[in-house]
mmCIF file of C-alpha atoms in Angstrom:
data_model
loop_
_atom_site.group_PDB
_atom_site.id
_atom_site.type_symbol
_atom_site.label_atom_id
_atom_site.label_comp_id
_atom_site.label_asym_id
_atom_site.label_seq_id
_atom_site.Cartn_x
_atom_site.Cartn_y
_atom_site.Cartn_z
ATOM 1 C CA UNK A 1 -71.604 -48.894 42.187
ATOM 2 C CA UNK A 2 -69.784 -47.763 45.232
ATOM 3 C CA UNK A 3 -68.767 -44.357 45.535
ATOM 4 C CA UNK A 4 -65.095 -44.741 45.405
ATOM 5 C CA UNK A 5 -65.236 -47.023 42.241
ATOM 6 C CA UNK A 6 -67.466 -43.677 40.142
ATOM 7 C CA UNK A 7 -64.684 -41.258 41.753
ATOM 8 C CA UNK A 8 -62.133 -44.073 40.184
ATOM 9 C CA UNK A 9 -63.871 -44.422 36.751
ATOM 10 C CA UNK A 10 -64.618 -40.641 36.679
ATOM 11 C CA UNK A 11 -60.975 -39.434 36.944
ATOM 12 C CA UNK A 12 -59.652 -42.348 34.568
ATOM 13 C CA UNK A 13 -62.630 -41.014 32.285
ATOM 14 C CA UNK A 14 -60.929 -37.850 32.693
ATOM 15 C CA UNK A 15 -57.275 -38.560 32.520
ATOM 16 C CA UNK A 16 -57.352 -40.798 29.608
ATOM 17 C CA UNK A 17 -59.037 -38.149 27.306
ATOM 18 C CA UNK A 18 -56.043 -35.731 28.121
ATOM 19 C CA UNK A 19 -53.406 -38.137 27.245
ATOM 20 C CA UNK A 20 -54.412 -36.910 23.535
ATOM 21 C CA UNK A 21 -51.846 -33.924 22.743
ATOM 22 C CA UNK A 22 -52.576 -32.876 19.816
ATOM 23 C CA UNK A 23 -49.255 -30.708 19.902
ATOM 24 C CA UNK A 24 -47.030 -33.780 20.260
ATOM 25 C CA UNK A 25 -48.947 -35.417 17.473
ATOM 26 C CA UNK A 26 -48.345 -32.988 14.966
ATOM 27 C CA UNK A 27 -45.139 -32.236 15.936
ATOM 28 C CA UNK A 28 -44.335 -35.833 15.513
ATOM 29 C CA UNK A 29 -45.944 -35.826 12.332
ATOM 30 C CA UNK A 30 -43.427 -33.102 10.913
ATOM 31 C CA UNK A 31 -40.403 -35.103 12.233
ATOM 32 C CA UNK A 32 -39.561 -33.573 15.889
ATOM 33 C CA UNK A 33 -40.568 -33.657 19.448
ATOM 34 C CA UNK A 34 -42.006 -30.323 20.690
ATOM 35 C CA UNK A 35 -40.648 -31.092 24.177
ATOM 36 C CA UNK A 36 -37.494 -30.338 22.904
ATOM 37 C CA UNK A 37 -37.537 -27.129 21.478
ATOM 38 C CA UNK A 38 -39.131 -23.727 22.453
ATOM 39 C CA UNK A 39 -40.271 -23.162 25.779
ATOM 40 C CA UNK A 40 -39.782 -27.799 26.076
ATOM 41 C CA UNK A 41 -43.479 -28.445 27.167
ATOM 42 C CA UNK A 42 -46.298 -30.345 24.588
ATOM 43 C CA UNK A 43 -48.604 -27.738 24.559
ATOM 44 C CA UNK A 44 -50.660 -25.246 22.733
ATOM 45 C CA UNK A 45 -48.479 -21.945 23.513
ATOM 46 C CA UNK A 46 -45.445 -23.835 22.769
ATOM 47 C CA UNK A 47 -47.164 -25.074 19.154
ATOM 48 C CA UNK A 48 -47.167 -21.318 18.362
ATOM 49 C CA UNK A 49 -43.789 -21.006 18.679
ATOM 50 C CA UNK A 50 -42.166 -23.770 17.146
ATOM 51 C CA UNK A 51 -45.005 -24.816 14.444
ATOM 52 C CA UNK A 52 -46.999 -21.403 14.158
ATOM 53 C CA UNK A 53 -50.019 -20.051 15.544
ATOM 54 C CA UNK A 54 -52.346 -22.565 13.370
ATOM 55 C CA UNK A 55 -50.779 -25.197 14.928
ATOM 56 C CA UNK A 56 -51.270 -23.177 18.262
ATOM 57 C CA UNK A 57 -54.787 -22.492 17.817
ATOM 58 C CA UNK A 58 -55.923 -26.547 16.260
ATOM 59 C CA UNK A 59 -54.052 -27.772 19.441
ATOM 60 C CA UNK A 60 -55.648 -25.393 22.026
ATOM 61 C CA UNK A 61 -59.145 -26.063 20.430
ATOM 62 C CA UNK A 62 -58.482 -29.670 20.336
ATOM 63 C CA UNK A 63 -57.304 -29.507 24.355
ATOM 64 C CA UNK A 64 -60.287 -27.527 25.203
ATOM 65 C CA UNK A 65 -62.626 -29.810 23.757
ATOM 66 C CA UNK A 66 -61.419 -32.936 25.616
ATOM 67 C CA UNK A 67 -61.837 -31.502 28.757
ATOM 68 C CA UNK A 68 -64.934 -30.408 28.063
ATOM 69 C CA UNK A 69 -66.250 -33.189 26.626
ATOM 70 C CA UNK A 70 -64.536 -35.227 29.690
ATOM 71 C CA UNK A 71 -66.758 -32.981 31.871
ATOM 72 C CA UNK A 72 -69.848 -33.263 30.059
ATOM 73 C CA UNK A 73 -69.219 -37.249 29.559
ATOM 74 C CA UNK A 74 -68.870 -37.124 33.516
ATOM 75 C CA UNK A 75 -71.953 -35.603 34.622
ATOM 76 C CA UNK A 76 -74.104 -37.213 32.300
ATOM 77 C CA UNK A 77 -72.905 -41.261 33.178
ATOM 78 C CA UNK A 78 -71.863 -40.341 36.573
ATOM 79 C CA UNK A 79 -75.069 -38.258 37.602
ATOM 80 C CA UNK A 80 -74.835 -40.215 41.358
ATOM 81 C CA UNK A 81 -71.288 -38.828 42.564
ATOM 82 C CA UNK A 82 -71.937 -36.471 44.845
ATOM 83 C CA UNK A 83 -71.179 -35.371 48.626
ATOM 84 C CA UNK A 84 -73.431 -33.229 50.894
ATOM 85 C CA UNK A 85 -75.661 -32.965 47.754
ATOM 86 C CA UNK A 86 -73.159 -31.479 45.910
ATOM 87 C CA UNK A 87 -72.510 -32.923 42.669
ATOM 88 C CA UNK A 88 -68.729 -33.014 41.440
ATOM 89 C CA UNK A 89 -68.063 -35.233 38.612
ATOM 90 C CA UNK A 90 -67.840 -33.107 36.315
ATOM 91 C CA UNK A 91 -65.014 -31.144 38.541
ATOM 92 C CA UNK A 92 -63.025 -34.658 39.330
ATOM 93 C CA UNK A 93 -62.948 -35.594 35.368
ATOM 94 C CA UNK A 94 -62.219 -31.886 34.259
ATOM 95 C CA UNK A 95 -59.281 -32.082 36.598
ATOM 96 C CA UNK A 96 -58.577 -35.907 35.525
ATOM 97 C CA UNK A 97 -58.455 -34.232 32.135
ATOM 98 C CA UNK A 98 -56.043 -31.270 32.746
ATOM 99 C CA UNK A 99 -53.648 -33.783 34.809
ATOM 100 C CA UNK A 100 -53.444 -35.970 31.654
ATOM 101 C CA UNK A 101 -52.672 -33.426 29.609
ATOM 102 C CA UNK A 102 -50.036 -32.009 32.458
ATOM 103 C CA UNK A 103 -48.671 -35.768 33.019
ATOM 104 C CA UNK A 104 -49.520 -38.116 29.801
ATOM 105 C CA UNK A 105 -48.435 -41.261 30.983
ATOM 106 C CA UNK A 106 -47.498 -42.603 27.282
ATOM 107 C CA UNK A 107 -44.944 -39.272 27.562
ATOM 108 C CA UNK A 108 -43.194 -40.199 30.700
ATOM 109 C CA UNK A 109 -45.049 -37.672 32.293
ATOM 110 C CA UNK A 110 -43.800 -34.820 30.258
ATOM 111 C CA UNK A 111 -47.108 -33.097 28.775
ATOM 112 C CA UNK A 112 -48.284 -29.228 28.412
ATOM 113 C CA UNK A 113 -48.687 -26.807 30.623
ATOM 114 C CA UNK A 114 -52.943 -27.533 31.275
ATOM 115 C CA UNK A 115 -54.517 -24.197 30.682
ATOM 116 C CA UNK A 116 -56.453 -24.561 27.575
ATOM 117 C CA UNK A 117 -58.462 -28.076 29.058
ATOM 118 C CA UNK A 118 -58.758 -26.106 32.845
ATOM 119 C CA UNK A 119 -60.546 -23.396 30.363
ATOM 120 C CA UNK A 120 -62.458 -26.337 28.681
ATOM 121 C CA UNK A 121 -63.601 -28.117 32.171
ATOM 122 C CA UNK A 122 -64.680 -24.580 33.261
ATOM 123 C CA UNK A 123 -66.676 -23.942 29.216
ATOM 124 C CA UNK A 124 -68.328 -27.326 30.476
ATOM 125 C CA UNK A 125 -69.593 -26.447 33.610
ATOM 126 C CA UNK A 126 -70.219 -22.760 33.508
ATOM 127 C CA UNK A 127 -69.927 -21.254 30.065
ATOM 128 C CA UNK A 128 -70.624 -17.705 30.732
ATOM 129 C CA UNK A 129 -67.780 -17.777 33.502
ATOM 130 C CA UNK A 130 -65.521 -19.287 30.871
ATOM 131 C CA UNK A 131 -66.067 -16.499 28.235
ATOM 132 C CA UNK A 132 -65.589 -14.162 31.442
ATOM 133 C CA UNK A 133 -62.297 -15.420 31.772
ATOM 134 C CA UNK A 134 -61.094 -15.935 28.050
ATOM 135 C CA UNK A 135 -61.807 -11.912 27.762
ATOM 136 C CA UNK A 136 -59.670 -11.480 30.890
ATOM 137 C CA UNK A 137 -56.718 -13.837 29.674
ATOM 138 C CA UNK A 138 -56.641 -11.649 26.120
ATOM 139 C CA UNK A 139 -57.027 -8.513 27.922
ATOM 140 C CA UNK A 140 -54.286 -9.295 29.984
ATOM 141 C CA UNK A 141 -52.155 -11.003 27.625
ATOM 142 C CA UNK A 142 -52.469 -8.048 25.273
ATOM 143 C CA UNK A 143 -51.658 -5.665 28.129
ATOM 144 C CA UNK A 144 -48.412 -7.443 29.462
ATOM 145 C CA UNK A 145 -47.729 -9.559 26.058
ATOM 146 C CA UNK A 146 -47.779 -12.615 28.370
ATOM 147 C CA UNK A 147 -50.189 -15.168 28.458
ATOM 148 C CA UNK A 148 -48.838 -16.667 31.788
ATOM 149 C CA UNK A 149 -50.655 -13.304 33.484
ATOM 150 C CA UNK A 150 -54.042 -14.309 32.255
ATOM 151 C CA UNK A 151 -53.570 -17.988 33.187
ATOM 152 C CA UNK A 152 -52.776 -17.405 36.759
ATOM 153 C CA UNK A 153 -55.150 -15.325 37.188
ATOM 154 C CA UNK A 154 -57.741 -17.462 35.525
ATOM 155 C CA UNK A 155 -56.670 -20.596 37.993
ATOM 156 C CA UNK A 156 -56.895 -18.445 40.869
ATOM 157 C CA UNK A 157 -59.955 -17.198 40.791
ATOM 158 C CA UNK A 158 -62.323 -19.472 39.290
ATOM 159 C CA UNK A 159 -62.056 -21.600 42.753
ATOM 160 C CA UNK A 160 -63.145 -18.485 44.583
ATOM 161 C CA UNK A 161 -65.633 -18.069 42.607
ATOM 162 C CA UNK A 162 -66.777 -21.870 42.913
ATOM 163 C CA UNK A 163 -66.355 -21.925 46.431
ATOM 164 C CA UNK A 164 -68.743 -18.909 46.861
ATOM 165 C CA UNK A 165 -71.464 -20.425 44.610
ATOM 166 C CA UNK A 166 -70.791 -24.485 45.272
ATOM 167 C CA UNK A 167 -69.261 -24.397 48.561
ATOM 168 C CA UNK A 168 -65.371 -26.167 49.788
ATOM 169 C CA UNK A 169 -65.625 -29.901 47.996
ATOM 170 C CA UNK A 170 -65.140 -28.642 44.418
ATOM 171 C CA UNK A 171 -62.863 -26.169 45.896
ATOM 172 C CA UNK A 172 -60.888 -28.438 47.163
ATOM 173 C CA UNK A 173 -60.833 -30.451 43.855
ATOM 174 C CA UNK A 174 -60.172 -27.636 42.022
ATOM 175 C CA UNK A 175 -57.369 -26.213 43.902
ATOM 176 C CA UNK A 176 -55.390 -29.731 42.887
ATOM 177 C CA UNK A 177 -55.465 -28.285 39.232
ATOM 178 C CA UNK A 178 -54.731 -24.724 40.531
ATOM 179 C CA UNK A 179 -51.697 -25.957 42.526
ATOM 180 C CA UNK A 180 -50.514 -28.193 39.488
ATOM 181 C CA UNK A 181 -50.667 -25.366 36.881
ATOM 182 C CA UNK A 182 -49.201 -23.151 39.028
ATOM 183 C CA UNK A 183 -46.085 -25.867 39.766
ATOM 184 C CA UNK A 184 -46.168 -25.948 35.627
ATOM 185 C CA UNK A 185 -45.851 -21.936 34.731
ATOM 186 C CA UNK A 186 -43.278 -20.962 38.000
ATOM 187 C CA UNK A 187 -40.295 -20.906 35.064
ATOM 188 C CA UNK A 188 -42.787 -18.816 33.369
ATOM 189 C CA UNK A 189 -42.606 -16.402 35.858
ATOM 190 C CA UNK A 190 -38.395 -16.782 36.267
ATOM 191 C CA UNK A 191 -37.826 -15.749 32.561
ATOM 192 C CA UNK A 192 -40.172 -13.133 32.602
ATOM 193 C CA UNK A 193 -38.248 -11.526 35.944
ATOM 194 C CA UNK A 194 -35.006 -12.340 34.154
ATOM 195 C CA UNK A 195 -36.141 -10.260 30.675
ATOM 196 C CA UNK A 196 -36.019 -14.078 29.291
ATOM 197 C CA UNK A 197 -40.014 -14.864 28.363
ATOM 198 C CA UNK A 198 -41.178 -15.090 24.924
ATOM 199 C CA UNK A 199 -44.149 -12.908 24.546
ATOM 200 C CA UNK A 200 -47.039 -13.716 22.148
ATOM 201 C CA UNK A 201 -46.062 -10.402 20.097
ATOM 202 C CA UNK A 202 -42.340 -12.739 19.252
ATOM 203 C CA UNK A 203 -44.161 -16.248 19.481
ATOM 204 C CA UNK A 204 -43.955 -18.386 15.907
ATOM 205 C CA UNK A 205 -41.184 -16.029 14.285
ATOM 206 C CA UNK A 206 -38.751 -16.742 16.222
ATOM 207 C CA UNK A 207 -35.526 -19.351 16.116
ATOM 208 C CA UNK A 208 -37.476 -22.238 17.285
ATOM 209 C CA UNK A 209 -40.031 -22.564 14.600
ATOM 210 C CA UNK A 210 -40.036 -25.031 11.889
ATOM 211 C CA UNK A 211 -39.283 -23.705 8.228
#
């Protein structure tokens, strides 16, 4: 198999297993489409606020799990797709994975926000790093009472900290889901500067929820 077919196969490995939302499903099971309500994207922190945070939490487990399972699935069948004797499968179909979560092609493209399978794809390759980070997102969530602040910060440096230990190639790949997720939260950021953001503390009790 030539190189460019496993980087093919990997990603659609990858993308396919984010296309499952578990937000939009059960949304759509209770009679709406969580795009349009709340903060409009089909994602785990918007399932907090317009089903509740057990919604929130089965959807963000759910979206962690596919990307690391995409990961794991990746380096295991595609143990040959590497560069410089640097293996990256598991980075192409974590990032596969986040961008079909971000851009579901069954949704027209309209999918969450990618945070909670970037955390999964990270759990998958380096597990202590990921519980690292989770403690920094809830530190910094419960500091600032937005989980935006932990997410960036998350994205940002976890390619650093690749790139010191792995070297540019999976920086480079993961910079593509840095870039995207930072494209995905800059209204985040508007709303909060405008006094508009809806911080955890607020999120499931307010108007948008279901009754």
């Amino acid at each position: 198999m030539s190189i460019w077919l496993s980087v093919i196969l990997c990603a659609l490995l990858g993308y396919l297993l984010g296309c499952i939302n578990p937000a939009y499903l059960i949304a759509r099971a209770r009679g709406f489409d969580i795009r349009s309500r709340g903060s409009g994207n089909a994602g785990a922190s918007n399932a907090v606020i317009t089903m509740g945070k057990a919604a929130g939490v089965f959807s963000a487990i759910i979206d962690i799990f596919k990307a690391w399972l995409a990961v794991c699935l990746a380096t295991r069948y595609f143990t040959a797709l590497s560069v410089g004797g640097i293996p990256v499968a598991g980075e192409i179909a974590g990032v596969a994975c986040m961008l079909g979560h971000m851009f579901p092609f069954y949704l027209k493209f309209k999918g969450g926000k990618g945070f909670a399978s970037y955390l999964g794809m990270i759990l998958a390759i380096n597990w202590k790093v990921a519980l690292c980070i989770l403690a920094a997102v809830v530190i910094l969530t419960v500091l600032t009472d937005y989980i935006v602040v932990g997410t960036v910060t998350s994205v940002v440096s976890f390619p650093i900290y690749t790139a010191i230990r792995s070297g540019w190639l999976p920086l480079v790949i993961l910079c593509v889901a840095t870039l995207a997720i930072l494209i995905k939260h800059r209204e985040n950021f508007v709303r909060i500067w405008n006094g508009t953001e809806m911080g955890l503390s607020s999120a499931g009790r307010g108007k948008y929820k279901m009754k």
